[in-house]
C-alpha atoms as a PDB file:
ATOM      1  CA  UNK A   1     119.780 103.691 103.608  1.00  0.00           C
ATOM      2  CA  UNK A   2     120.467 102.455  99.837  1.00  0.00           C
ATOM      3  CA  UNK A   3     123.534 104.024  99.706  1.00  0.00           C
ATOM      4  CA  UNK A   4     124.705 102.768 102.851  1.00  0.00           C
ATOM      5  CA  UNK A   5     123.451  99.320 101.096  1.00  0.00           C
ATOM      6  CA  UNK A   6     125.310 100.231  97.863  1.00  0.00           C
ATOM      7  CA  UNK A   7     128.665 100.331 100.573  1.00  0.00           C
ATOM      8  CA  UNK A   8     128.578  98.289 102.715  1.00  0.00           C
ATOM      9  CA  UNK A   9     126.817  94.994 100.901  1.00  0.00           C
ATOM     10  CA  UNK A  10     129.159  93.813  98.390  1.00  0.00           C
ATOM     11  CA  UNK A  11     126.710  91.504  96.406  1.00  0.00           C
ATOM     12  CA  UNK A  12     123.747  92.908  94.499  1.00  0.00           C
ATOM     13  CA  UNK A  13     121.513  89.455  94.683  1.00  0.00           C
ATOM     14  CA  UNK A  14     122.644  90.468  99.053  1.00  0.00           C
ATOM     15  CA  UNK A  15     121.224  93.826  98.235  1.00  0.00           C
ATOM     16  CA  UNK A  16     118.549  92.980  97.051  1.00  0.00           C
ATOM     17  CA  UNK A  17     118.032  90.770 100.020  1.00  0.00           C
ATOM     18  CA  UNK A  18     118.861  93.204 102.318  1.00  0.00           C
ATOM     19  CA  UNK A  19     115.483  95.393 100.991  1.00  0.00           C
ATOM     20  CA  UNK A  20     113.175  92.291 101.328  1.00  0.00           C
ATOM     21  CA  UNK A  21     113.732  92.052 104.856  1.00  0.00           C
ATOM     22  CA  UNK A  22     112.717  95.312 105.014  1.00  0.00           C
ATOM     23  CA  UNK A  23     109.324  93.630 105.346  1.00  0.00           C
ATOM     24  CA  UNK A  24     109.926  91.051 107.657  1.00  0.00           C
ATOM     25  CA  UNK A  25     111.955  93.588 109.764  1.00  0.00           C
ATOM     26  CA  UNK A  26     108.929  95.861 109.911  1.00  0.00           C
ATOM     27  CA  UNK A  27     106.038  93.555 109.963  1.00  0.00           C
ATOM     28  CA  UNK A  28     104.794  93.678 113.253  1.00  0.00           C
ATOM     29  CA  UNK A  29     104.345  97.365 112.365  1.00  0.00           C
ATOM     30  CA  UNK A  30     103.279  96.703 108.706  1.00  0.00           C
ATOM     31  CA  UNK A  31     100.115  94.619 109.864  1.00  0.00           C
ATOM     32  CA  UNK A  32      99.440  97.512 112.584  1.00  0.00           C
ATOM     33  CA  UNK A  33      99.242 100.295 110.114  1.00  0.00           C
ATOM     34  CA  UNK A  34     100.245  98.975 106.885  1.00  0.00           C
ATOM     35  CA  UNK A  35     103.328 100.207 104.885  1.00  0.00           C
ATOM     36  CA  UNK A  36     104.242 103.472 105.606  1.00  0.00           C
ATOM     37  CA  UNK A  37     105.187 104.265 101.538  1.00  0.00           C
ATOM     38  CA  UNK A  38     102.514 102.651 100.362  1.00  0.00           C
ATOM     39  CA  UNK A  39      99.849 104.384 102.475  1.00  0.00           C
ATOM     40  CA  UNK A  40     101.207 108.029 102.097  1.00  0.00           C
ATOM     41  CA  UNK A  41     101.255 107.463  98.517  1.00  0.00           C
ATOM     42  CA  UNK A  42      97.786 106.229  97.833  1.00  0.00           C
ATOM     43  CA  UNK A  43      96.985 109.187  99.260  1.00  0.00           C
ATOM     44  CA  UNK A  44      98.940 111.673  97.341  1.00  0.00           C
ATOM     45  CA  UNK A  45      98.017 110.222  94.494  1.00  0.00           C
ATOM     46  CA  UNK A  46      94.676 111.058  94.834  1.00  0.00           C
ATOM     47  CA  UNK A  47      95.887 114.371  93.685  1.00  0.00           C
ATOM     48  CA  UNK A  48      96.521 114.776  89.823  1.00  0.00           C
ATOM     49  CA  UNK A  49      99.012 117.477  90.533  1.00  0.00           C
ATOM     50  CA  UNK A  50     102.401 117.931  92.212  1.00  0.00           C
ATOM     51  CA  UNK A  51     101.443 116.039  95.319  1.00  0.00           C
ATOM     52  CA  UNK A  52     101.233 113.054  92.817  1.00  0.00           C
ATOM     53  CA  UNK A  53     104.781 113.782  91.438  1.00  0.00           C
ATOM     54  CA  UNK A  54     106.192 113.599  94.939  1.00  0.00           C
ATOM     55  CA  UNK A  55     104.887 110.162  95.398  1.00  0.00           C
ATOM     56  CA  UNK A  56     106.035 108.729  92.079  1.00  0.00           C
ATOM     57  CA  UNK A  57     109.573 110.564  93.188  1.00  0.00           C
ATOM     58  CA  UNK A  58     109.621 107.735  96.297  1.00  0.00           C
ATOM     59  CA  UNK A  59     108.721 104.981  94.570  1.00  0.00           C
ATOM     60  CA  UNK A  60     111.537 105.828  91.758  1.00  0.00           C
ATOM     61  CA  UNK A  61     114.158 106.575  94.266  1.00  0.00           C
ATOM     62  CA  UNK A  62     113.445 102.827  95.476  1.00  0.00           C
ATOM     63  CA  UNK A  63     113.123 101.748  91.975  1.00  0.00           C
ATOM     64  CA  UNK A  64     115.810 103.357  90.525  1.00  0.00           C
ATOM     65  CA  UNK A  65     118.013 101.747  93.096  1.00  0.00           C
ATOM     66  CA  UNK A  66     116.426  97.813  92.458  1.00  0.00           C
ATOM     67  CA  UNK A  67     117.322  98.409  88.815  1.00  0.00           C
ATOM     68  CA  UNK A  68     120.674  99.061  89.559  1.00  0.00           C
ATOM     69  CA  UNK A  69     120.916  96.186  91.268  1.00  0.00           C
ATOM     70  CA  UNK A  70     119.514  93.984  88.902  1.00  0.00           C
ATOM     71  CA  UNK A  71     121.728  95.797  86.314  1.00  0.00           C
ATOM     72  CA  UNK A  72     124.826  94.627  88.241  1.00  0.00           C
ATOM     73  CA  UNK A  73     123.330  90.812  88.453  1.00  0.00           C
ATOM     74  CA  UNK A  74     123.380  91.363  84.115  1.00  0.00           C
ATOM     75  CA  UNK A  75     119.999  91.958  83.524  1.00  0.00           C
ATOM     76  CA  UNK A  76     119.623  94.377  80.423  1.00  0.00           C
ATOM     77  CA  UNK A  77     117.954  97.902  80.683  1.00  0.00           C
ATOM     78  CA  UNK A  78     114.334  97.288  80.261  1.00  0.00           C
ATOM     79  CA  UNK A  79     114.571  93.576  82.213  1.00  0.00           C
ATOM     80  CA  UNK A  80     116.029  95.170  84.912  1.00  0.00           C
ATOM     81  CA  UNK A  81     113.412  97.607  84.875  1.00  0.00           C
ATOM     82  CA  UNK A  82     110.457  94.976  84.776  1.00  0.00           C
ATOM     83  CA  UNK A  83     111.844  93.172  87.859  1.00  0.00           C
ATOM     84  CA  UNK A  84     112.569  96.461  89.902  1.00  0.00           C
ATOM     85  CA  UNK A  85     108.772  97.240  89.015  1.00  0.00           C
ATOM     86  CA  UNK A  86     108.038  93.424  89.560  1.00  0.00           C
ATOM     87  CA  UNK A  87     109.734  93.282  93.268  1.00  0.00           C
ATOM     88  CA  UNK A  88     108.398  96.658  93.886  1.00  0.00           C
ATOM     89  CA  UNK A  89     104.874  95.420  92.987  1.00  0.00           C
ATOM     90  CA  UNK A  90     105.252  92.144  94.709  1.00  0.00           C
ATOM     91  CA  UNK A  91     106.384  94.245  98.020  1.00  0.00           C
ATOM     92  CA  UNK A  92     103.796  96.500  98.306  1.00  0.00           C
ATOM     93  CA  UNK A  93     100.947  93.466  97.813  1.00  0.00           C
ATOM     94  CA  UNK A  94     102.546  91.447 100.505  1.00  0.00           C
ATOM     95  CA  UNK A  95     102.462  94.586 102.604  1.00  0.00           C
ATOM     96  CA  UNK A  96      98.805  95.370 101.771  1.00  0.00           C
ATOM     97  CA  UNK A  97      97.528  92.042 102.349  1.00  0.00           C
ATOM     98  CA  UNK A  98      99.766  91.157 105.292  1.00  0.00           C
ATOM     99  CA  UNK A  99      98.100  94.493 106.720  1.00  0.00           C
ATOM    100  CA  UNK A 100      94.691  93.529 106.049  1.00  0.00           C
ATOM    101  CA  UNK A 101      94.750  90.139 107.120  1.00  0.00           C
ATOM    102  CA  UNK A 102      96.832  91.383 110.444  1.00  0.00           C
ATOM    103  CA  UNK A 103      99.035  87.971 109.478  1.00  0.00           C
ATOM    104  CA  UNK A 104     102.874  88.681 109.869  1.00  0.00           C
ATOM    105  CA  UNK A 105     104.123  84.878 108.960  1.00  0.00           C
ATOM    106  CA  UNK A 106     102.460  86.210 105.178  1.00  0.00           C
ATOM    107  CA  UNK A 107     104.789  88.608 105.283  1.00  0.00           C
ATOM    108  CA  UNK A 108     107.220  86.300 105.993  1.00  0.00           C
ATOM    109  CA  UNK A 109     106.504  82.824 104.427  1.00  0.00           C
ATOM    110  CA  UNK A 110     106.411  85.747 100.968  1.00  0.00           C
ATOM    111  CA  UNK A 111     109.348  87.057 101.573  1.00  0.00           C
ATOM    112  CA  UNK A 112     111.045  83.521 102.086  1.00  0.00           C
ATOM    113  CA  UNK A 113     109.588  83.203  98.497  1.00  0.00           C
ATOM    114  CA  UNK A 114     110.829  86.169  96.689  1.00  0.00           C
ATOM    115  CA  UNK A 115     114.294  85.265  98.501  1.00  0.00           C
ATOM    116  CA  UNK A 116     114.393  82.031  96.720  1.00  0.00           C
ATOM    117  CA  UNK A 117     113.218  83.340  93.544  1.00  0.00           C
ATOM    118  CA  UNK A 118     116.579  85.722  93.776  1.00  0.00           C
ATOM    119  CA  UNK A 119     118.618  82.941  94.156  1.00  0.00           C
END
């Protein structure tokens, strides 16, 4: 999926885009059972060995990627790290509380928000 991204979306700020709707895309599901990431890996981290080093391994993929893309945009290496970590923090929280308040125009109206922020 991020490669396909990395081909076929010629902008990085459109890249990055492209992930937030992930959320809006996926939030009738999202307030249903919450994200699927973010629940598998609250529960592997509940283990302090290599079940806890797969999880981190997901979240870096995705994070790993968001730098990149912030890297193209100009950001330097550790700013482009604090705003992967940033959006990636930001994303999960919407998801959590979109879950637990079953409210998919959250999702949305915070989503709307990061967008501008991007821009």
């Amino acid at each position: 999926m991020l490669n396909t991204w990395s081909e076929i979306i010629d902008s990085p700020r459109d890249r990055l885009k492209r992930y937030l709707r992930i959320a809006v895309n996926e939030a009738p599901q999202v307030v249903l059972h919450g994200c699927p990431m973010g629940s598998l890996n609250q529960e592997l981290i509940k283990d302090q060995g290599v079940l806890r080093e797969q999880a981190r391994k997901m979240f870096d993929l995705f994070g790993g990627w968001l730098e990149e893309q912030f890297s193209a945009l100009g950001k330097s290496g550790d700013v482009a790290s604090e705003l992967a970590r940033h959006l990636q923090g930001r994303m999960q929280g919407i998801a959590l509380l979109g879950a637990a308040c079953s409210d998919t125009e959250f999702i949305t109206r915070e989503v709307r928000q990061l967008t501008d922020w991007l821009e």
